[in-house]
PDB file of C-alpha atoms in Angstrom:
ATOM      1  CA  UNK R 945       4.062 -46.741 -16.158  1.00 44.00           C
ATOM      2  CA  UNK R 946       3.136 -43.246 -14.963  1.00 46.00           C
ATOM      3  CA  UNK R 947       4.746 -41.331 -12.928  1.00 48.00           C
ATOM      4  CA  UNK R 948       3.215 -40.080  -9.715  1.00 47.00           C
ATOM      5  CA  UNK R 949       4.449 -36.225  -8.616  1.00 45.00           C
ATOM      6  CA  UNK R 950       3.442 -35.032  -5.197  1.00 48.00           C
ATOM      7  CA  UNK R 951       2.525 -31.572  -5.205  1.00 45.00           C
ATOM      8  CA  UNK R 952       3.717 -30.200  -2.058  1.00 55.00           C
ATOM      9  CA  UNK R 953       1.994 -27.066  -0.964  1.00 66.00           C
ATOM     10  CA  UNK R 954       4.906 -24.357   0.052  1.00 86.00           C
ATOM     11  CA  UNK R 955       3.910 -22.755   2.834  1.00 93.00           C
ATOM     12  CA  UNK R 956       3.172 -18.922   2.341  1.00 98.00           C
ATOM     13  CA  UNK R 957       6.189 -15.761   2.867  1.00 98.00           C
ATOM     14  CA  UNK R 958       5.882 -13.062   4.617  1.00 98.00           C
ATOM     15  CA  UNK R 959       8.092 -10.102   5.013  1.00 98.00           C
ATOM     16  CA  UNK R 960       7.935  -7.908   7.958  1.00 98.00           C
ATOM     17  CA  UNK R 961       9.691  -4.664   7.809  1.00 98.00           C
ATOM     18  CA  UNK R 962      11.815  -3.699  10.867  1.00 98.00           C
ATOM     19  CA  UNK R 963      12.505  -0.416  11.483  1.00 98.00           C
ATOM     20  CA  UNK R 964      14.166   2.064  13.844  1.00 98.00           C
ATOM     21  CA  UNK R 965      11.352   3.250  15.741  1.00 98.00           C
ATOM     22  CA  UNK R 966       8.893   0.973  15.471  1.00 97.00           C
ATOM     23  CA  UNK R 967       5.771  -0.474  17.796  1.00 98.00           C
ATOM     24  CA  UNK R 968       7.653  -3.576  19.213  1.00 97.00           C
ATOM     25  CA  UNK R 969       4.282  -4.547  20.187  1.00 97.00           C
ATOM     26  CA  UNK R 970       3.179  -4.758  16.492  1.00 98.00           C
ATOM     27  CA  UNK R 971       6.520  -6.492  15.469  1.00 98.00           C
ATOM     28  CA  UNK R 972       6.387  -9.127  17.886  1.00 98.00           C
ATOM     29  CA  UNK R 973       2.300  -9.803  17.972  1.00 98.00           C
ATOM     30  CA  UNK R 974       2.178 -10.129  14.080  1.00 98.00           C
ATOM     31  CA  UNK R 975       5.446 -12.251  13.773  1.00 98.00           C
ATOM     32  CA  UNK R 976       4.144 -14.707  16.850  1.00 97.00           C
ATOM     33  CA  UNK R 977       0.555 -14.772  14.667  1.00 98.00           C
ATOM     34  CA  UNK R 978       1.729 -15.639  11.564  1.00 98.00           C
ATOM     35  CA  UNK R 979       4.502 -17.892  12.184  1.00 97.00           C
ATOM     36  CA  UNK R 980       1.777 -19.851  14.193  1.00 97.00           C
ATOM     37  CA  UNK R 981      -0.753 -19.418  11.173  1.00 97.00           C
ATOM     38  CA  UNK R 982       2.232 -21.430   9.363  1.00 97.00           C
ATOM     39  CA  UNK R 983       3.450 -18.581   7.574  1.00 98.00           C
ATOM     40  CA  UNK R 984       7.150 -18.249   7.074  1.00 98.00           C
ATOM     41  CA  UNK R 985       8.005 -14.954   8.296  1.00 98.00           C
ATOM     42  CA  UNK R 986      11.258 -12.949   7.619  1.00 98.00           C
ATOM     43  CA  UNK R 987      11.913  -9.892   9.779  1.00 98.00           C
ATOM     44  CA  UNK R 988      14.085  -7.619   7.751  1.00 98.00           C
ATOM     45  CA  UNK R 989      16.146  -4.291   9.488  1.00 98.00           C
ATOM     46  CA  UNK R 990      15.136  -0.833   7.983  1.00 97.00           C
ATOM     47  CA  UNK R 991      18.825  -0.432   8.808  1.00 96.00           C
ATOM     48  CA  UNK R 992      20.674  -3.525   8.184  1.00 97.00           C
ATOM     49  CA  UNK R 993      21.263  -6.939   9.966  1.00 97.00           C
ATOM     50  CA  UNK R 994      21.808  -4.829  13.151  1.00 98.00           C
ATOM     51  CA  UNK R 995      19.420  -5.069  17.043  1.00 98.00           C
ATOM     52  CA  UNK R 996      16.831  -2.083  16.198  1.00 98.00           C
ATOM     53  CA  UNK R 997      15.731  -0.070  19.107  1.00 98.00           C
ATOM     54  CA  UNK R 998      12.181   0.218  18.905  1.00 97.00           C
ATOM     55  CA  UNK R 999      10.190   2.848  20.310  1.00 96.00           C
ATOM     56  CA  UNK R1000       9.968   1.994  23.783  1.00 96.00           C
ATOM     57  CA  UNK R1001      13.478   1.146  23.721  1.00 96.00           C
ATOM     58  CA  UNK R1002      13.220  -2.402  23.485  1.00 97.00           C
ATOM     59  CA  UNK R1003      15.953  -3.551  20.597  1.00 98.00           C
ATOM     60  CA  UNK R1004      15.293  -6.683  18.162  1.00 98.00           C
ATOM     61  CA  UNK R1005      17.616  -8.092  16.182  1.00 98.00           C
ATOM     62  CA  UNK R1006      15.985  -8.837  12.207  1.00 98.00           C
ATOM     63  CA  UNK R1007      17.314 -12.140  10.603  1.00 98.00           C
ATOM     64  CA  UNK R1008      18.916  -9.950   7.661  1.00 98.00           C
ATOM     65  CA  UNK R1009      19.134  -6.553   6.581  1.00 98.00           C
ATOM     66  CA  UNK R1010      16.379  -5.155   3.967  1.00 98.00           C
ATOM     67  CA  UNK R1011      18.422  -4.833   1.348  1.00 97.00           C
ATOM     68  CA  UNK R1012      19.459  -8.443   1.246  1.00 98.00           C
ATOM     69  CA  UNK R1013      16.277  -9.349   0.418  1.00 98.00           C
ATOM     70  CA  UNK R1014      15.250  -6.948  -1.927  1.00 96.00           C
ATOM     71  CA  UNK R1015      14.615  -9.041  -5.069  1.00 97.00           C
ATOM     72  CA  UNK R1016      12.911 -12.105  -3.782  1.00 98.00           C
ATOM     73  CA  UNK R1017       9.166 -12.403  -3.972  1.00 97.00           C
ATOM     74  CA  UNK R1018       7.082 -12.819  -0.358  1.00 98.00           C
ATOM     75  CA  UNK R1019       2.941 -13.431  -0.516  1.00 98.00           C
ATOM     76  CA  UNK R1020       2.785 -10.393   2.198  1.00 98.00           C
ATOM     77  CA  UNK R1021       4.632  -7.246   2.935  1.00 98.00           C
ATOM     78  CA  UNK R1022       3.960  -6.433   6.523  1.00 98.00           C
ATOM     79  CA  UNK R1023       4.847  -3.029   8.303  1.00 98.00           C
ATOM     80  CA  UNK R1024       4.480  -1.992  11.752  1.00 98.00           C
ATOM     81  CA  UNK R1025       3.691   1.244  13.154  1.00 97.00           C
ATOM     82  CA  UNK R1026       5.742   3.561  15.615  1.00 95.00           C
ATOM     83  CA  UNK R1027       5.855   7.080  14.064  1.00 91.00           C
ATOM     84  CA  UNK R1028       9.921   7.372  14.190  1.00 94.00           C
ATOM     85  CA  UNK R1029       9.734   3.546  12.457  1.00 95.00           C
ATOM     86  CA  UNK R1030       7.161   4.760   9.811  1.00 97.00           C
ATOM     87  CA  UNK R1031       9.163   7.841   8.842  1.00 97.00           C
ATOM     88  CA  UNK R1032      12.575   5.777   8.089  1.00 98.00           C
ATOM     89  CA  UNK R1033       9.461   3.444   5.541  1.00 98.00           C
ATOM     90  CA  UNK R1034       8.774   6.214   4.240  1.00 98.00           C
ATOM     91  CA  UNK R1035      11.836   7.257   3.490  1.00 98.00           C
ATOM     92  CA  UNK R1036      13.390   4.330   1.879  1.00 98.00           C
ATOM     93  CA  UNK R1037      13.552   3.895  -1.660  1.00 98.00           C
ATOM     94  CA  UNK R1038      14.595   0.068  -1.537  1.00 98.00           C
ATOM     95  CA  UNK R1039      10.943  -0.459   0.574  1.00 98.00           C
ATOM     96  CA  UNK R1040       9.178   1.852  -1.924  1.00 98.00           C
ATOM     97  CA  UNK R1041      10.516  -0.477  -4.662  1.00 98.00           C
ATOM     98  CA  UNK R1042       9.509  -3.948  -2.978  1.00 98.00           C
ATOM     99  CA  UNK R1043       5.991  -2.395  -2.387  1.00 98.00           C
ATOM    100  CA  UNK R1044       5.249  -1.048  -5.282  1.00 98.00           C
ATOM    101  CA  UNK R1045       6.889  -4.461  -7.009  1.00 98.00           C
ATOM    102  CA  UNK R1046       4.496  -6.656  -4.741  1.00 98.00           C
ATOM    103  CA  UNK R1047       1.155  -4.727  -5.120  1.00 98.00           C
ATOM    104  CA  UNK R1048       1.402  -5.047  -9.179  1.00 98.00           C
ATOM    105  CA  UNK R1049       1.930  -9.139  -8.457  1.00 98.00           C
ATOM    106  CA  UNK R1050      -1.133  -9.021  -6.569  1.00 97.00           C
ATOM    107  CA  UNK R1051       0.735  -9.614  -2.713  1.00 98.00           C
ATOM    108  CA  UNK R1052      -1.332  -8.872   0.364  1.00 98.00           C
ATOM    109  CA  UNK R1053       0.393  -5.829   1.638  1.00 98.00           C
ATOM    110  CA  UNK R1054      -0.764  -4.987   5.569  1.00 98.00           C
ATOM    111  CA  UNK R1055       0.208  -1.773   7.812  1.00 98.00           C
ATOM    112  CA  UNK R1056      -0.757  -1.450  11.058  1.00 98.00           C
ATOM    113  CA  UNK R1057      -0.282   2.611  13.297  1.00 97.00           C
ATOM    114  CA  UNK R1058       1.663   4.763  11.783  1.00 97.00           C
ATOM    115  CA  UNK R1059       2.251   2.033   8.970  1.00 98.00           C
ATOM    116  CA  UNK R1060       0.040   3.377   6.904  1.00 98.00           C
ATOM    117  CA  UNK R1061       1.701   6.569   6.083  1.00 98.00           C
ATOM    118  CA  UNK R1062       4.531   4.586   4.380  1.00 98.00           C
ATOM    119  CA  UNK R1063       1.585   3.287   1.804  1.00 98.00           C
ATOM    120  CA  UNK R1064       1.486   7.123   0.813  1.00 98.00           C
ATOM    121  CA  UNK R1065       4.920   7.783   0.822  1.00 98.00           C
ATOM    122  CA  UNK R1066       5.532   5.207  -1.703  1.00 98.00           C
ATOM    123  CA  UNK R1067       1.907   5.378  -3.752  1.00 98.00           C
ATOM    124  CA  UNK R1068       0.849   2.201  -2.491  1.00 98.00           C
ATOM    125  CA  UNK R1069      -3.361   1.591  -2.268  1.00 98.00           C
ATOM    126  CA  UNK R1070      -4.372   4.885  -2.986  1.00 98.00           C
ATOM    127  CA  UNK R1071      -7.981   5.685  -2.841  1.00 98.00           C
ATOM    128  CA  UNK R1072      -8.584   2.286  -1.032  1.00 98.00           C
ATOM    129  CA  UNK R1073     -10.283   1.827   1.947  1.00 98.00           C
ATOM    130  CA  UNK R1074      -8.284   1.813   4.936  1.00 98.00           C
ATOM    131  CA  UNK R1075      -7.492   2.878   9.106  1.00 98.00           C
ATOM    132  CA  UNK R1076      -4.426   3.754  10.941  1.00 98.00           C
ATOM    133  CA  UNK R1077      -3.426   5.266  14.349  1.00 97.00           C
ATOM    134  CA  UNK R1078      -6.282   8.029  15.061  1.00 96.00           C
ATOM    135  CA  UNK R1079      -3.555  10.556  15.257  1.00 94.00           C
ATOM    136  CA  UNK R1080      -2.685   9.903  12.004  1.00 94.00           C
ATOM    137  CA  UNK R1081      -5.815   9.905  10.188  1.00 96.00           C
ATOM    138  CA  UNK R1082      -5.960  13.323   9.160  1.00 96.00           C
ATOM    139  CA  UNK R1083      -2.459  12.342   6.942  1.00 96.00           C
ATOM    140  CA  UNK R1084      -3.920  10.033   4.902  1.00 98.00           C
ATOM    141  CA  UNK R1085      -7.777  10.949   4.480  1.00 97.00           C
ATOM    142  CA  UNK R1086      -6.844  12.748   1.238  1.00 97.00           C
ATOM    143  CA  UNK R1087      -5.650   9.957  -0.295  1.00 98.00           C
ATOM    144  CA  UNK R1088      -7.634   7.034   1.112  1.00 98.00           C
ATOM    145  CA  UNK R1089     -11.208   6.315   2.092  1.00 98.00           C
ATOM    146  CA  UNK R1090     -10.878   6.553   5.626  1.00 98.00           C
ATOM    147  CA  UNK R1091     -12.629   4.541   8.316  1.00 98.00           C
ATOM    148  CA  UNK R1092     -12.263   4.006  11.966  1.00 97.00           C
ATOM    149  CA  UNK R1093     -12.852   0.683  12.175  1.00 98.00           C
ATOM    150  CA  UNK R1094      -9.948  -1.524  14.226  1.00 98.00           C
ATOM    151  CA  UNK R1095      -8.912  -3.340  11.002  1.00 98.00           C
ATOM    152  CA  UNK R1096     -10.420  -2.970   7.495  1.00 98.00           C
ATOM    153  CA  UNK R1097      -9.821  -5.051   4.427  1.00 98.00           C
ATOM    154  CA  UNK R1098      -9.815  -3.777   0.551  1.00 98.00           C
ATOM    155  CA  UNK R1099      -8.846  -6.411  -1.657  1.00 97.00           C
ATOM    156  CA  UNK R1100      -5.205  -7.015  -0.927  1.00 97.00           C
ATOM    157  CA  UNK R1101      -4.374  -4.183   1.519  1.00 98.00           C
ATOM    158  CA  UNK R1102      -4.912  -5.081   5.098  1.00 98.00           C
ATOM    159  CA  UNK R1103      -4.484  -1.792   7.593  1.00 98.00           C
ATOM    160  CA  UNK R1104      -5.398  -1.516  11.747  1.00 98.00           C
ATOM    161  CA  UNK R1105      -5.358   0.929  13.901  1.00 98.00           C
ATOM    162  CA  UNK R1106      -2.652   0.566  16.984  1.00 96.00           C
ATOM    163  CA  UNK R1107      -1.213  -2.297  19.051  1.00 96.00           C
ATOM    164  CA  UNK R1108      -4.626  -2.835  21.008  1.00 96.00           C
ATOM    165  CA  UNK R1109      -5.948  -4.504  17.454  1.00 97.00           C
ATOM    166  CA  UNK R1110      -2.334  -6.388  16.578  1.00 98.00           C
ATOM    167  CA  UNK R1111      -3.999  -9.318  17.045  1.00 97.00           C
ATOM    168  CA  UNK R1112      -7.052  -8.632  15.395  1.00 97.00           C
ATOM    169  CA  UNK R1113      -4.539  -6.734  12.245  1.00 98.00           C
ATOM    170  CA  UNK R1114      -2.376 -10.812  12.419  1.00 98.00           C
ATOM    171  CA  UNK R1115      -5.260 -12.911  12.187  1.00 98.00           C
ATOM    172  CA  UNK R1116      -6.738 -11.437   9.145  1.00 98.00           C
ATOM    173  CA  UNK R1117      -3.153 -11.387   7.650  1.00 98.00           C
ATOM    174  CA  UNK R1118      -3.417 -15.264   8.558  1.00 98.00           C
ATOM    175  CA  UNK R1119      -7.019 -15.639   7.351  1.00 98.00           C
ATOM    176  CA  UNK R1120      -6.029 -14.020   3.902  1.00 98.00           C
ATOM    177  CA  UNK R1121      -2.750 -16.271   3.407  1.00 98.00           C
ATOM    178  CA  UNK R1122      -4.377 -19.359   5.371  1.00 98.00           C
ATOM    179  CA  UNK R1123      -7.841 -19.452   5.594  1.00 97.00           C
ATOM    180  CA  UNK R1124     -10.376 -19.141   8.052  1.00 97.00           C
ATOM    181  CA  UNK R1125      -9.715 -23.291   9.217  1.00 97.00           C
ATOM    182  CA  UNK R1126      -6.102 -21.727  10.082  1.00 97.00           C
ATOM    183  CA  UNK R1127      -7.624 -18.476  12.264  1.00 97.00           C
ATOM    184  CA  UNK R1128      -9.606 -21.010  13.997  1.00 96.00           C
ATOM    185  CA  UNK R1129      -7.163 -23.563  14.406  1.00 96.00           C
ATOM    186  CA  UNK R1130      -4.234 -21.172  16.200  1.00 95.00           C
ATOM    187  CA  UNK R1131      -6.950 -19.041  18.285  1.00 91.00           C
ATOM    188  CA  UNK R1132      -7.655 -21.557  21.014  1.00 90.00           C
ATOM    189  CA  UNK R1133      -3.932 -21.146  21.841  1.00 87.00           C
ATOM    190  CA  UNK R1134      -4.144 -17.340  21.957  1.00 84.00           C
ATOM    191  CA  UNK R1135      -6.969 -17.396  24.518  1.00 76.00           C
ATOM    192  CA  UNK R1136      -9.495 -14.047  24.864  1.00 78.00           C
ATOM    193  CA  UNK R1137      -8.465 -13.456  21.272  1.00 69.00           C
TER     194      UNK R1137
END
């Protein structure tokens, strides 16, 4: 008699980087998006399991710190913008070493603002084709193949430009992870987007 196995499908990780600082807009947009797209999201704090003010003061609390989950393996490392929260990403060795650990496994890494300049900081998609915040395009043209376009795609690196294309920036995180069945699925209850 055989034995029948079901093969159960685990539903796609996704780390999103909190930081002091940050576009709250961009945290809260891309969390809402993906945990609708079915994508298991865990918000981890820049500094600690502590409420981090974001940029227009608004304070969220991450479900752990980012240390805590520095050795587990996510399909996507997601980081908002906000230039205070970028500078504390791009200062952090232990988000340096989860990047560069997930972009040699092949992981979707996406950055959205002033997100972008922690991909420099830590080496991350260099000479790729990406955008960021406008006024910080003239930080990363050097390294990258710059475009202005709201969000662009190069293989596994994912990049927008500011909150007005969060949505846009989540559904292609979705899309990537989830299809384009997904996208369509979870946009009739987004409506305009």
């Amino acid at each position: 008699m055989s034995k029948i196995v079901n093969v159960i499908k685990m539903a796609p990780k996704a780390l999103l980087v909190l930081a002091p600082g940050c576009e709250e807009m961009e945290v809260v947009i891309a969390t809402s998006v993906l945990r609708r797209g079915g994508i298991g999201v865990t918000m981890a704090g820049l500094a600690g399991n502590v409420p981090h003010k974001c940029i227009l003061e608004v304070s969220i609390a991450p479900d752990c710190g980012l240390e805590s989950v520095r050795d587990q393996t996510f399909d996507a490392i997601v980081l908002p913008g906000g230039f205070p929260g970028s500078e504390g990403m791009c200062a952090s060795a232990v988000l340096g070493d989860i990047l560069r650990r997930h972009e040699a496994s092949g992981a979707l890494i996406a950055a959205i603002c002033a997100g972008p300049l922690a991909l420099k900081a830590h080496g991350i998609g260099l000479k790729k084709r990406i955008t960021s915040h406008p006024y910080r395009a003239e930080l990363l043209k050097q390294d990258y193949e710059y475009s202005e376009d709201r969000v662009v795609i190069d293989g596994q690196l994912i990049t927008s430009q500011a909150p007005g294309t969060a949505f846009d920036w989540a559904l292609a995180i979705v899309r990537n992870l989830m299809g384009d069945e997904k996208v369509e699925e979870i946009k009739p209850r987004m409506p305009k987007v």
